[in-house]
Coordinates of C-alpha atoms in Angstrom, one line a residue:
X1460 CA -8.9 -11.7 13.6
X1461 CA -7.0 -13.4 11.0
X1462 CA -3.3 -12.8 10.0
X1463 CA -4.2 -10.2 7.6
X1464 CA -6.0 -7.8 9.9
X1465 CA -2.6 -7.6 12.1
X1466 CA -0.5 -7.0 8.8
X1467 CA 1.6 -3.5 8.6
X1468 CA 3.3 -3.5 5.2
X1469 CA 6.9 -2.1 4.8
X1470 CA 6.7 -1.5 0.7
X1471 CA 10.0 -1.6 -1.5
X1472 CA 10.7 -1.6 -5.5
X1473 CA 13.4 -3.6 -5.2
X1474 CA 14.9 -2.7 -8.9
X1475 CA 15.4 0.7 -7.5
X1476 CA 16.1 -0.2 -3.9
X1477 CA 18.8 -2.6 -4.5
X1478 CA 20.8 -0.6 -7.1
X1479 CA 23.7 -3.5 -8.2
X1480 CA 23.1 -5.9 -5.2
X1481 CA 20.7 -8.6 -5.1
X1482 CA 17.9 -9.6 -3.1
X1483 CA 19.9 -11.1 0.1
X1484 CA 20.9 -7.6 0.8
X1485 CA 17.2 -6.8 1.7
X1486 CA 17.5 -9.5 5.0
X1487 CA 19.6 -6.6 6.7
X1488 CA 16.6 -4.4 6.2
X1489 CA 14.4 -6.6 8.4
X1490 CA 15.3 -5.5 11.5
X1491 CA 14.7 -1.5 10.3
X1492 CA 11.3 -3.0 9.5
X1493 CA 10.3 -4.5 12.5
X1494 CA 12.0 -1.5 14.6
X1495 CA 9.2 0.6 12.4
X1496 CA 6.2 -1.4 13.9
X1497 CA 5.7 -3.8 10.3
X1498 CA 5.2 -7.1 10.2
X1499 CA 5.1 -7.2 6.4
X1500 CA 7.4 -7.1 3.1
X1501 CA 5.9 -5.8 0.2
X1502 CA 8.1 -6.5 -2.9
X1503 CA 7.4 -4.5 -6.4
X1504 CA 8.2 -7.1 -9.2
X1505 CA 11.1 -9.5 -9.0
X1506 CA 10.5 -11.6 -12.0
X1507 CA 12.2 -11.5 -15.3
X1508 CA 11.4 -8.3 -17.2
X1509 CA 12.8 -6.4 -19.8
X1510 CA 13.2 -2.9 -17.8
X1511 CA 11.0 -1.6 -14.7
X1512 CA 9.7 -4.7 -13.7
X1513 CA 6.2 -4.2 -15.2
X1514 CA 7.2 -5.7 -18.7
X1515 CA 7.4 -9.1 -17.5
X1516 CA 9.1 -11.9 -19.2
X1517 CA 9.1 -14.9 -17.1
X1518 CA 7.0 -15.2 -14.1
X1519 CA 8.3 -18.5 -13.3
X1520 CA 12.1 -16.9 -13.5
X1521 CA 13.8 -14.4 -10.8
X1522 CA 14.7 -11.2 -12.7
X1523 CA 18.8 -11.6 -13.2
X1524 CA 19.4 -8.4 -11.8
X1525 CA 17.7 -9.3 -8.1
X1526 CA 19.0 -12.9 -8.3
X1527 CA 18.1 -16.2 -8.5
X1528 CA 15.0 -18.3 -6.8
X1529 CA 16.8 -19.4 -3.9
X1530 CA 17.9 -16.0 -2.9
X1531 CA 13.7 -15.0 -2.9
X1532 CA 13.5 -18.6 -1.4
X1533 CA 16.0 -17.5 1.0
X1534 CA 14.9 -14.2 1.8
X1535 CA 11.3 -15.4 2.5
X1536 CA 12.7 -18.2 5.0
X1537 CA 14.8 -15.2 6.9
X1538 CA 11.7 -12.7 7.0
X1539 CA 9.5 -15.7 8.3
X1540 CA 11.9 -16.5 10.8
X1541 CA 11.7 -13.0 12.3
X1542 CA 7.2 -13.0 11.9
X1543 CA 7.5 -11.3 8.9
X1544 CA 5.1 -12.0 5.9
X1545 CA 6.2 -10.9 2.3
X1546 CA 3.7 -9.9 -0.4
X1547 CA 5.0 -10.6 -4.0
X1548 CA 3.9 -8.1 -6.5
X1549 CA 1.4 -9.9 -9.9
X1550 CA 1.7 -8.4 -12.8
X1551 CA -0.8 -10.8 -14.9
X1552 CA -2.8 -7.8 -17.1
X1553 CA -0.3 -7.2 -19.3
X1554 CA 3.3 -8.7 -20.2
X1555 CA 6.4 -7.4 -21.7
X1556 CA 6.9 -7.8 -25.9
X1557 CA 9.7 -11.0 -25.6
X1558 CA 7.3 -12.9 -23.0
X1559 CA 6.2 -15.1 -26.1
X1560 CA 3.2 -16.9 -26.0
X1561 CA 1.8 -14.4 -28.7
X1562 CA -1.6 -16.6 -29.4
X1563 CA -2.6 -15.1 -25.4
X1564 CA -2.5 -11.6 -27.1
X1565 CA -5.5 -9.5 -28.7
X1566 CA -4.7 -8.8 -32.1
X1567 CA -5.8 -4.9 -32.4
X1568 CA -5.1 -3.3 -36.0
X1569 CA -1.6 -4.5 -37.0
X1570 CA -0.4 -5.0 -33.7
X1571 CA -1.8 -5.9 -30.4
X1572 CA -3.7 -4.5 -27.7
X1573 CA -1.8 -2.3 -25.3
X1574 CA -1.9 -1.0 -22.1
X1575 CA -3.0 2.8 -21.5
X1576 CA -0.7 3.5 -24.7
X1577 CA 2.5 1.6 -23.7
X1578 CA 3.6 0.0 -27.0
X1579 CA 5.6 -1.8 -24.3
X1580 CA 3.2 -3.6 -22.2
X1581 CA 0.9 -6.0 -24.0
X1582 CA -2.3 -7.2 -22.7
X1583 CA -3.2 -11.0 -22.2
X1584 CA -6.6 -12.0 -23.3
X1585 CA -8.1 -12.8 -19.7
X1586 CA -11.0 -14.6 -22.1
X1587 CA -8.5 -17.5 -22.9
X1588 CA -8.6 -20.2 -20.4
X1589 CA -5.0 -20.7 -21.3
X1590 CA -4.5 -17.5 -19.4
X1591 CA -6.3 -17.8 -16.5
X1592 CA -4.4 -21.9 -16.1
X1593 CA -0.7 -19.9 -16.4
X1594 CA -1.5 -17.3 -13.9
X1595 CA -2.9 -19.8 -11.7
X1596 CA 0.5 -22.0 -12.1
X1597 CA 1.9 -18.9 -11.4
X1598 CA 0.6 -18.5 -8.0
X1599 CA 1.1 -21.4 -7.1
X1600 CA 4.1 -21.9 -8.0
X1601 CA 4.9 -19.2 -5.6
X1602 CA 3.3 -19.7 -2.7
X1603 CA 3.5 -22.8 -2.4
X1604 CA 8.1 -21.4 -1.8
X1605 CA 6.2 -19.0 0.8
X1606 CA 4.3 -16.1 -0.3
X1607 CA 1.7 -15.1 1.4
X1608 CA 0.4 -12.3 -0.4
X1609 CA 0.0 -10.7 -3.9
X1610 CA -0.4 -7.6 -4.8
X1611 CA -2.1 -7.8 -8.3
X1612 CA -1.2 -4.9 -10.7
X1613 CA -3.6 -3.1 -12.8
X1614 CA -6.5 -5.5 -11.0
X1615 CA -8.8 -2.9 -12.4
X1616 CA -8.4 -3.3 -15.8
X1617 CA -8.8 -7.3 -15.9
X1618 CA -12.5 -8.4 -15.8
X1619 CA -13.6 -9.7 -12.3
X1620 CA -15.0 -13.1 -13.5
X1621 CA -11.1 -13.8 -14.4
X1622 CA -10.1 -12.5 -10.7
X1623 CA -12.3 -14.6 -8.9
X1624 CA -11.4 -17.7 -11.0
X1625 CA -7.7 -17.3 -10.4
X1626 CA -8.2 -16.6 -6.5
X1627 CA -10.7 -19.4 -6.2
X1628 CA -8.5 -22.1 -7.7
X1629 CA -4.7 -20.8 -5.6
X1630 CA -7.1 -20.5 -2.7
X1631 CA -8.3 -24.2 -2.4
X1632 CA -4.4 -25.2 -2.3
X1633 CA -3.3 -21.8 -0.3
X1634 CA -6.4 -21.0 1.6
X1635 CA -4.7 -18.4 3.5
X1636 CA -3.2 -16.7 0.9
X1637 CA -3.8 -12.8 0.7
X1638 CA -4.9 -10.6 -2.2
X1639 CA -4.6 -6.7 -2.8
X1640 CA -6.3 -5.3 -6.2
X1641 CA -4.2 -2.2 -7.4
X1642 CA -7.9 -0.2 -7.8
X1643 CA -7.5 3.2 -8.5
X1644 CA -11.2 4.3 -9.2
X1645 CA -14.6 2.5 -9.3
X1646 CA -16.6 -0.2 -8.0
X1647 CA -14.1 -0.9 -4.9
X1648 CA -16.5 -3.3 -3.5
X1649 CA -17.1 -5.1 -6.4
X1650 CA -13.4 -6.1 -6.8
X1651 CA -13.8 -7.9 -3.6
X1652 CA -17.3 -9.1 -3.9
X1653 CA -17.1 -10.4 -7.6
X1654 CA -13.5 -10.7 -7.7
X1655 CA -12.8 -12.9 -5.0
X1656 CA -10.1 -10.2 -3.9
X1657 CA -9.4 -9.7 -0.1
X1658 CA -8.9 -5.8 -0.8
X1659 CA -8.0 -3.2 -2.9
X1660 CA -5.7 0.1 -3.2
X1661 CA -7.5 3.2 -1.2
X1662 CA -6.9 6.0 -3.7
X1663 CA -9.8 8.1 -2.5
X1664 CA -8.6 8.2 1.0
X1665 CA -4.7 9.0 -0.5
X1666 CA -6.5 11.6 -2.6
X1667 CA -8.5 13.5 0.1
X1668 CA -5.6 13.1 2.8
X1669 CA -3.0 15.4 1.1
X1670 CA -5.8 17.2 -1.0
X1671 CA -7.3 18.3 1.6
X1672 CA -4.4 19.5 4.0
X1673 CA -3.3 21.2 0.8
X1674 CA -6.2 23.6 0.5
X1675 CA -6.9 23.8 4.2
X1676 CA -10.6 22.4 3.7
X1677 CA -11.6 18.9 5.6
X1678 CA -14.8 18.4 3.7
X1679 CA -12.8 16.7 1.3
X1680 CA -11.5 14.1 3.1
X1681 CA -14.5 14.2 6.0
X1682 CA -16.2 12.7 2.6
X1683 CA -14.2 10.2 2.2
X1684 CA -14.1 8.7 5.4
X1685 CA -17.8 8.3 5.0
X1686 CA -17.0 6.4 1.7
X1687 CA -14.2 4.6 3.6
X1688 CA -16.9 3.4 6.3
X1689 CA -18.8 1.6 3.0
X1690 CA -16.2 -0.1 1.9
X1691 CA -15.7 -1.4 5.8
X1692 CA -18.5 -2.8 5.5
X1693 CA -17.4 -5.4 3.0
X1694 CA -13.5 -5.2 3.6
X1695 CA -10.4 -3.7 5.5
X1696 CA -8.7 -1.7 2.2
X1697 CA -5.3 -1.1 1.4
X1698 CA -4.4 2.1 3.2
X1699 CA -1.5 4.2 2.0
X1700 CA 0.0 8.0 1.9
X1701 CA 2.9 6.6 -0.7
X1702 CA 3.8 3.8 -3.0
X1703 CA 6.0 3.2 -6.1
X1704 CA 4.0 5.0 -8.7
X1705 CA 2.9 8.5 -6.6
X1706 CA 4.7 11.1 -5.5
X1707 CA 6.2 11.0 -2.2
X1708 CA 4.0 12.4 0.2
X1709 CA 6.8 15.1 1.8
X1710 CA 6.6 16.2 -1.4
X1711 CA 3.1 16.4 -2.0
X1712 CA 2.0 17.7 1.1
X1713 CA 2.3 21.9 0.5
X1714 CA 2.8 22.6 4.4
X1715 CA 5.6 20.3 6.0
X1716 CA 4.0 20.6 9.0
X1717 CA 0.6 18.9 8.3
X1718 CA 3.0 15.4 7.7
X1719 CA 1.8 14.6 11.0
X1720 CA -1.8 15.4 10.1
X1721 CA -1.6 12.4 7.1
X1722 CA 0.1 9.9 9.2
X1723 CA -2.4 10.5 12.1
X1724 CA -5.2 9.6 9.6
X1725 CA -3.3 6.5 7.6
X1726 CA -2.5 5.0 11.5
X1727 CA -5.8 5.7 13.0
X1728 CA -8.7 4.8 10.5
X1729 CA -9.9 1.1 9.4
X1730 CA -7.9 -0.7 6.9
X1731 CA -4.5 -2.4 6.1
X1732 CA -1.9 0.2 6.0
X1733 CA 1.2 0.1 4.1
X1734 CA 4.4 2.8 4.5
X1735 CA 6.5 3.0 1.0
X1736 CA 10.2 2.9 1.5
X1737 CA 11.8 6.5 2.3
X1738 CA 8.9 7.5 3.8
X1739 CA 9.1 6.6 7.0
X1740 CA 12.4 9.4 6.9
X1741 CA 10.5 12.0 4.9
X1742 CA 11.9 11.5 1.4
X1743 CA 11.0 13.8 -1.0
X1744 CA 10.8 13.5 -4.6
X1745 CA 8.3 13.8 -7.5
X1746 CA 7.0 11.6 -10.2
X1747 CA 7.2 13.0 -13.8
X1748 CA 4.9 12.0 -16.3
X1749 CA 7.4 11.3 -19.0
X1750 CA 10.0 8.7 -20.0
X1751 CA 11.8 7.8 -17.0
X1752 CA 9.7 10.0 -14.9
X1753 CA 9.6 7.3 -11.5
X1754 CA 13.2 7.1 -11.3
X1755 CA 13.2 9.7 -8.6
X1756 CA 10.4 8.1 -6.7
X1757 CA 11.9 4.6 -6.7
X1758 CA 15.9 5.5 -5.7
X1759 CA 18.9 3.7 -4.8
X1760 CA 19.1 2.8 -0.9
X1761 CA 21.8 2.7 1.1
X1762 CA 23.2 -0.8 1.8
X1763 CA 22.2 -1.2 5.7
X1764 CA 19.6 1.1 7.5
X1765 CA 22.7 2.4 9.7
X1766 CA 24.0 4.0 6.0
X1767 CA 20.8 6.3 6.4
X1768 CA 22.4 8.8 9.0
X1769 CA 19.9 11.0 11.4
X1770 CA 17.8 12.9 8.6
X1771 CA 14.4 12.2 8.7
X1772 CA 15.1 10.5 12.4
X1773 CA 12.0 12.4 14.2
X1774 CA 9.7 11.5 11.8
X1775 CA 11.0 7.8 11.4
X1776 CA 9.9 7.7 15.3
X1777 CA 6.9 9.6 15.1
X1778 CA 5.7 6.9 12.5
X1779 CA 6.7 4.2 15.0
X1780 CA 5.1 6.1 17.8
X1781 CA 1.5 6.3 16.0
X1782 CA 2.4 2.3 14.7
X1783 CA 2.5 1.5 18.4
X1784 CA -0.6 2.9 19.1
X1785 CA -2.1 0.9 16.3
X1786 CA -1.0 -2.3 17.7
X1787 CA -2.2 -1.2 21.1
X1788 CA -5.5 -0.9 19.6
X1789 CA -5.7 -4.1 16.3
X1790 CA -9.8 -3.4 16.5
X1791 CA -9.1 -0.2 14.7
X1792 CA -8.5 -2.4 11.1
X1793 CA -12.5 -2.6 10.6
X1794 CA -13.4 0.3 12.9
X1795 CA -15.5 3.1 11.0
X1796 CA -14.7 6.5 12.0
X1797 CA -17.5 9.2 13.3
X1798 CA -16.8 12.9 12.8
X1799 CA -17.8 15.1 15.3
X1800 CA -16.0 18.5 14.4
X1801 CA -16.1 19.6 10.9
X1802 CA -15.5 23.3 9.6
X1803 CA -12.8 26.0 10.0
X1804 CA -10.2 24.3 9.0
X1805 CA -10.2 21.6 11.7
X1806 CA -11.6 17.8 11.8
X1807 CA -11.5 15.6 14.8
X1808 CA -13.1 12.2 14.3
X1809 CA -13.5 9.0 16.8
X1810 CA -13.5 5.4 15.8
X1811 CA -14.7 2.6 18.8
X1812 CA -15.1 -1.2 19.8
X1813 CA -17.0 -1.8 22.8
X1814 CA -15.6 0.3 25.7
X1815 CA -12.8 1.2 23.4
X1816 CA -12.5 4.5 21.7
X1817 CA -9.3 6.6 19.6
X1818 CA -10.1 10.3 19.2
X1819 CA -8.2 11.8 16.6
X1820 CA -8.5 16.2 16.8
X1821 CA -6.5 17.7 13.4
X1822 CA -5.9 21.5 12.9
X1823 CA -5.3 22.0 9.4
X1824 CA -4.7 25.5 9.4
X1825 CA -2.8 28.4 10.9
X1826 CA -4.4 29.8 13.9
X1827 CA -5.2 28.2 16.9
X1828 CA -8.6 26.5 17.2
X1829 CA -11.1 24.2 19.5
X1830 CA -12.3 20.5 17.7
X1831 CA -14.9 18.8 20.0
X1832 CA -15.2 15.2 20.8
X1833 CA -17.2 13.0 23.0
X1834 CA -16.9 13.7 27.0
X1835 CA -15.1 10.9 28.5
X1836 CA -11.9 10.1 30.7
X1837 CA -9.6 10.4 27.6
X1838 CA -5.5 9.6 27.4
X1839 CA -3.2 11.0 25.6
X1840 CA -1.4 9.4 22.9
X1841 CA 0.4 11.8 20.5
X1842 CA 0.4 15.5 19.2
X1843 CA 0.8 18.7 20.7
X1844 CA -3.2 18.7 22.4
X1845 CA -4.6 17.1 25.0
X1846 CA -8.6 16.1 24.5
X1847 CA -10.2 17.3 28.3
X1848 CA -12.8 15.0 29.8
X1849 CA -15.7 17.4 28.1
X1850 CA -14.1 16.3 25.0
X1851 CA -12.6 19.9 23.9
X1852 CA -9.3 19.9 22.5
X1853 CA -7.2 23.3 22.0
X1854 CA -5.3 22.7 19.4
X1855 CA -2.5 24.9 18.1
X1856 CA -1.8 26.6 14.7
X1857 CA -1.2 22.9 12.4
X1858 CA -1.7 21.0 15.7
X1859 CA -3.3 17.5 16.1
X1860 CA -4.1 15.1 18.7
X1861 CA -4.9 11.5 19.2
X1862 CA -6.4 10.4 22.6
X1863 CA -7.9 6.8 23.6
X1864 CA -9.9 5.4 26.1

């Protein structure tokens, strides 16, 4: 296993996190991190931009407002220090209107080309090589102060040949550099086969979880973890149940009580997961779609994880309780899941290496109900149910279970 398939990202927008203060104020956040289970930063942007940090002006320039290079510098020498790695966030699709370099835009009638109707965000021409050399510099430039991952924005509306030109040339200087596609629909594998990316965003998976608890029906996700076990074929994805441009899932989830339910899945199934900020306490807020409309979903922190108080404390440790059996069990970032009980409101899965096995039992609705798994001498590792050696597990009204052997 390389580093990646032990990585547990801790994500944060740090032009909402941080409020006034600058980036060293995120090294007192480290040890909330590691005390989660995570071994990984993920920054939003921290460049130069003209607003949200999507509208890039300088990607060789700190944004003023986070600080300077040495406090990144700085900040990725203390999160080393403690095993962590930290993932900057790429935005190389599309740039904000004072970047310059206007001959890299796409004249379109008497302006330039756009993206998804943000007069704001221009597109680069990924056909000029002049592109594909400054995003390369870029990358460089950055890893070679200590990245170790990027997270590239809007990978799916760049064309793949320009992906895998950029990854091939930072990897023959950085060859164990990471990269995530933001992919929200299509060709997943293709990202990572023709693109040269390492992975790419799960959006089908963060779909069916809360889709699915939300009308009581686990076809919808029992789908999708078939579609998940494809893409395991090819690559670990980036698994998720929030980020910085979705609502939070406390809020999304109709029932409160089937939080447990989308956490069991995001910790037990193959891939790379990350937790968004606030999360981990059961924030709640809803993104708008309107001017403004993420400000709710990218707020303020306070500035030291003691400043939090006690709300949102029991499901802060039931994330690090399912964490901790994920790094009991590292196999499960390319194990493909097997579902055994499907129907009446209830899904129980298993996922296996060798003599190893995790049985995960879900109740979605509101009476009580039986899920059956395989028989074997199974343990119990969280939720209200035990799974029995015939591999039955009574599960109450919104109950779940996760057992290994």
């Amino acid at each position: 296993m390389n580093w990646p398939d032990h990585a547990i990202w801790w994500h944060v927008y740090p032009l909402g996190f941080l409020g006034k203060r600058k980036l060293p104020a995120l090294e007192g956040w480290l040890d909330h991190l590691l005390e989660l289970g995570c071994n990984g930063l993920m920054l939003g942007p921290v460049f130069a931009a003209e607003s949200h940090g999507y509208d890039t002006t300088d990607h060789f320039r700190i944004d003023p407002r986070l600080g300077t290079e040495d406090d990144l510098v700085a900040l990725i020498q203390k999160a080393k220090s403690r095993g962590v790695r930290v993932m900057l966030d790429g935005v190389f699709n599309h740039v904000g209107r004072s970047y310059g370099h206007q001959e890299w835009w796409i004249p379109e009638g008497d302006d330039y080309r756009v993206f998804e109707g943000h007069r704001s965000l221009v597109v680069l021409d990924h056909a000029n090589p002049s592109v594909a050399d400054q995003v390369t510099n870029v990358l460089d430039y950055w890893t070679e102060r200590g990245v170790d991952a990027w997270r590239l924005d809007a990978a799916y509306a760049v064309p793949r040949p320009f992906w895998r030109t950029v990854t091939d040339r930072t990897r023959e200087k950085h060859p164990g550099v990471w990269f995530s596609g933001e992919v929200i629909h299509g060709d997943y594998e293709a990202y990572v086969q023709e693109g040269g990316l390492d992975t790419v965003t799960q959006y089908e998976l963060w779909k069916a979880i809360w889709s699915s608890l939300n009308d009581v029906n686990p076809h919808e996700l029992a789908w999708a973890l078939g579609r998940h076990n494809e893409m395991l074929d090819t690559f670990a994805p980036q698994t998720f149940v929030g980020n910085h441009d979705v609502t939070r899932i406390a809020s999304r989830l109709t029932e409160p009580g089937h939080l447990p339910h989308a956490l069991a899945v995001l910790f037990t199934v193959g891939g790379v997961p990350s937790i968004y900020a606030g999360d981990e306490r059961g924030w709640q807020a809803v993104k708008e779609e309107r001017e403004g409309g993420d400000d709710a979903i990218r707020p303020e922190f306070p500035p030291t994880p003691a400043d939090l108080g006690d709300y949102g404390l029991d499901i802060q440790h039931l994330h690090q309780q399912l964490i901790g059996i994920r790094r009991r069990n590292p196999w499960l970032v390319r194990a493909t899941a097997e579902v055994h009980t499907l129907g009446d409101g209830v899904l129980a899965y298993t996922l296996k290496a060798g003599e190893n096995a995790v049985a995960v039992a879900l109740n979605f609705g509101d009476r009580r109900a039986v899920a059956k798994l395989p028989p074997a001498d199974w343990t119990h590792e969280a939720g209200e149910a035990t799974t029995n050696p015939d591999g039955t597990a009574a599960l109450p009204p919104l109950g779940w279970s996760i057992s290994t052997y």
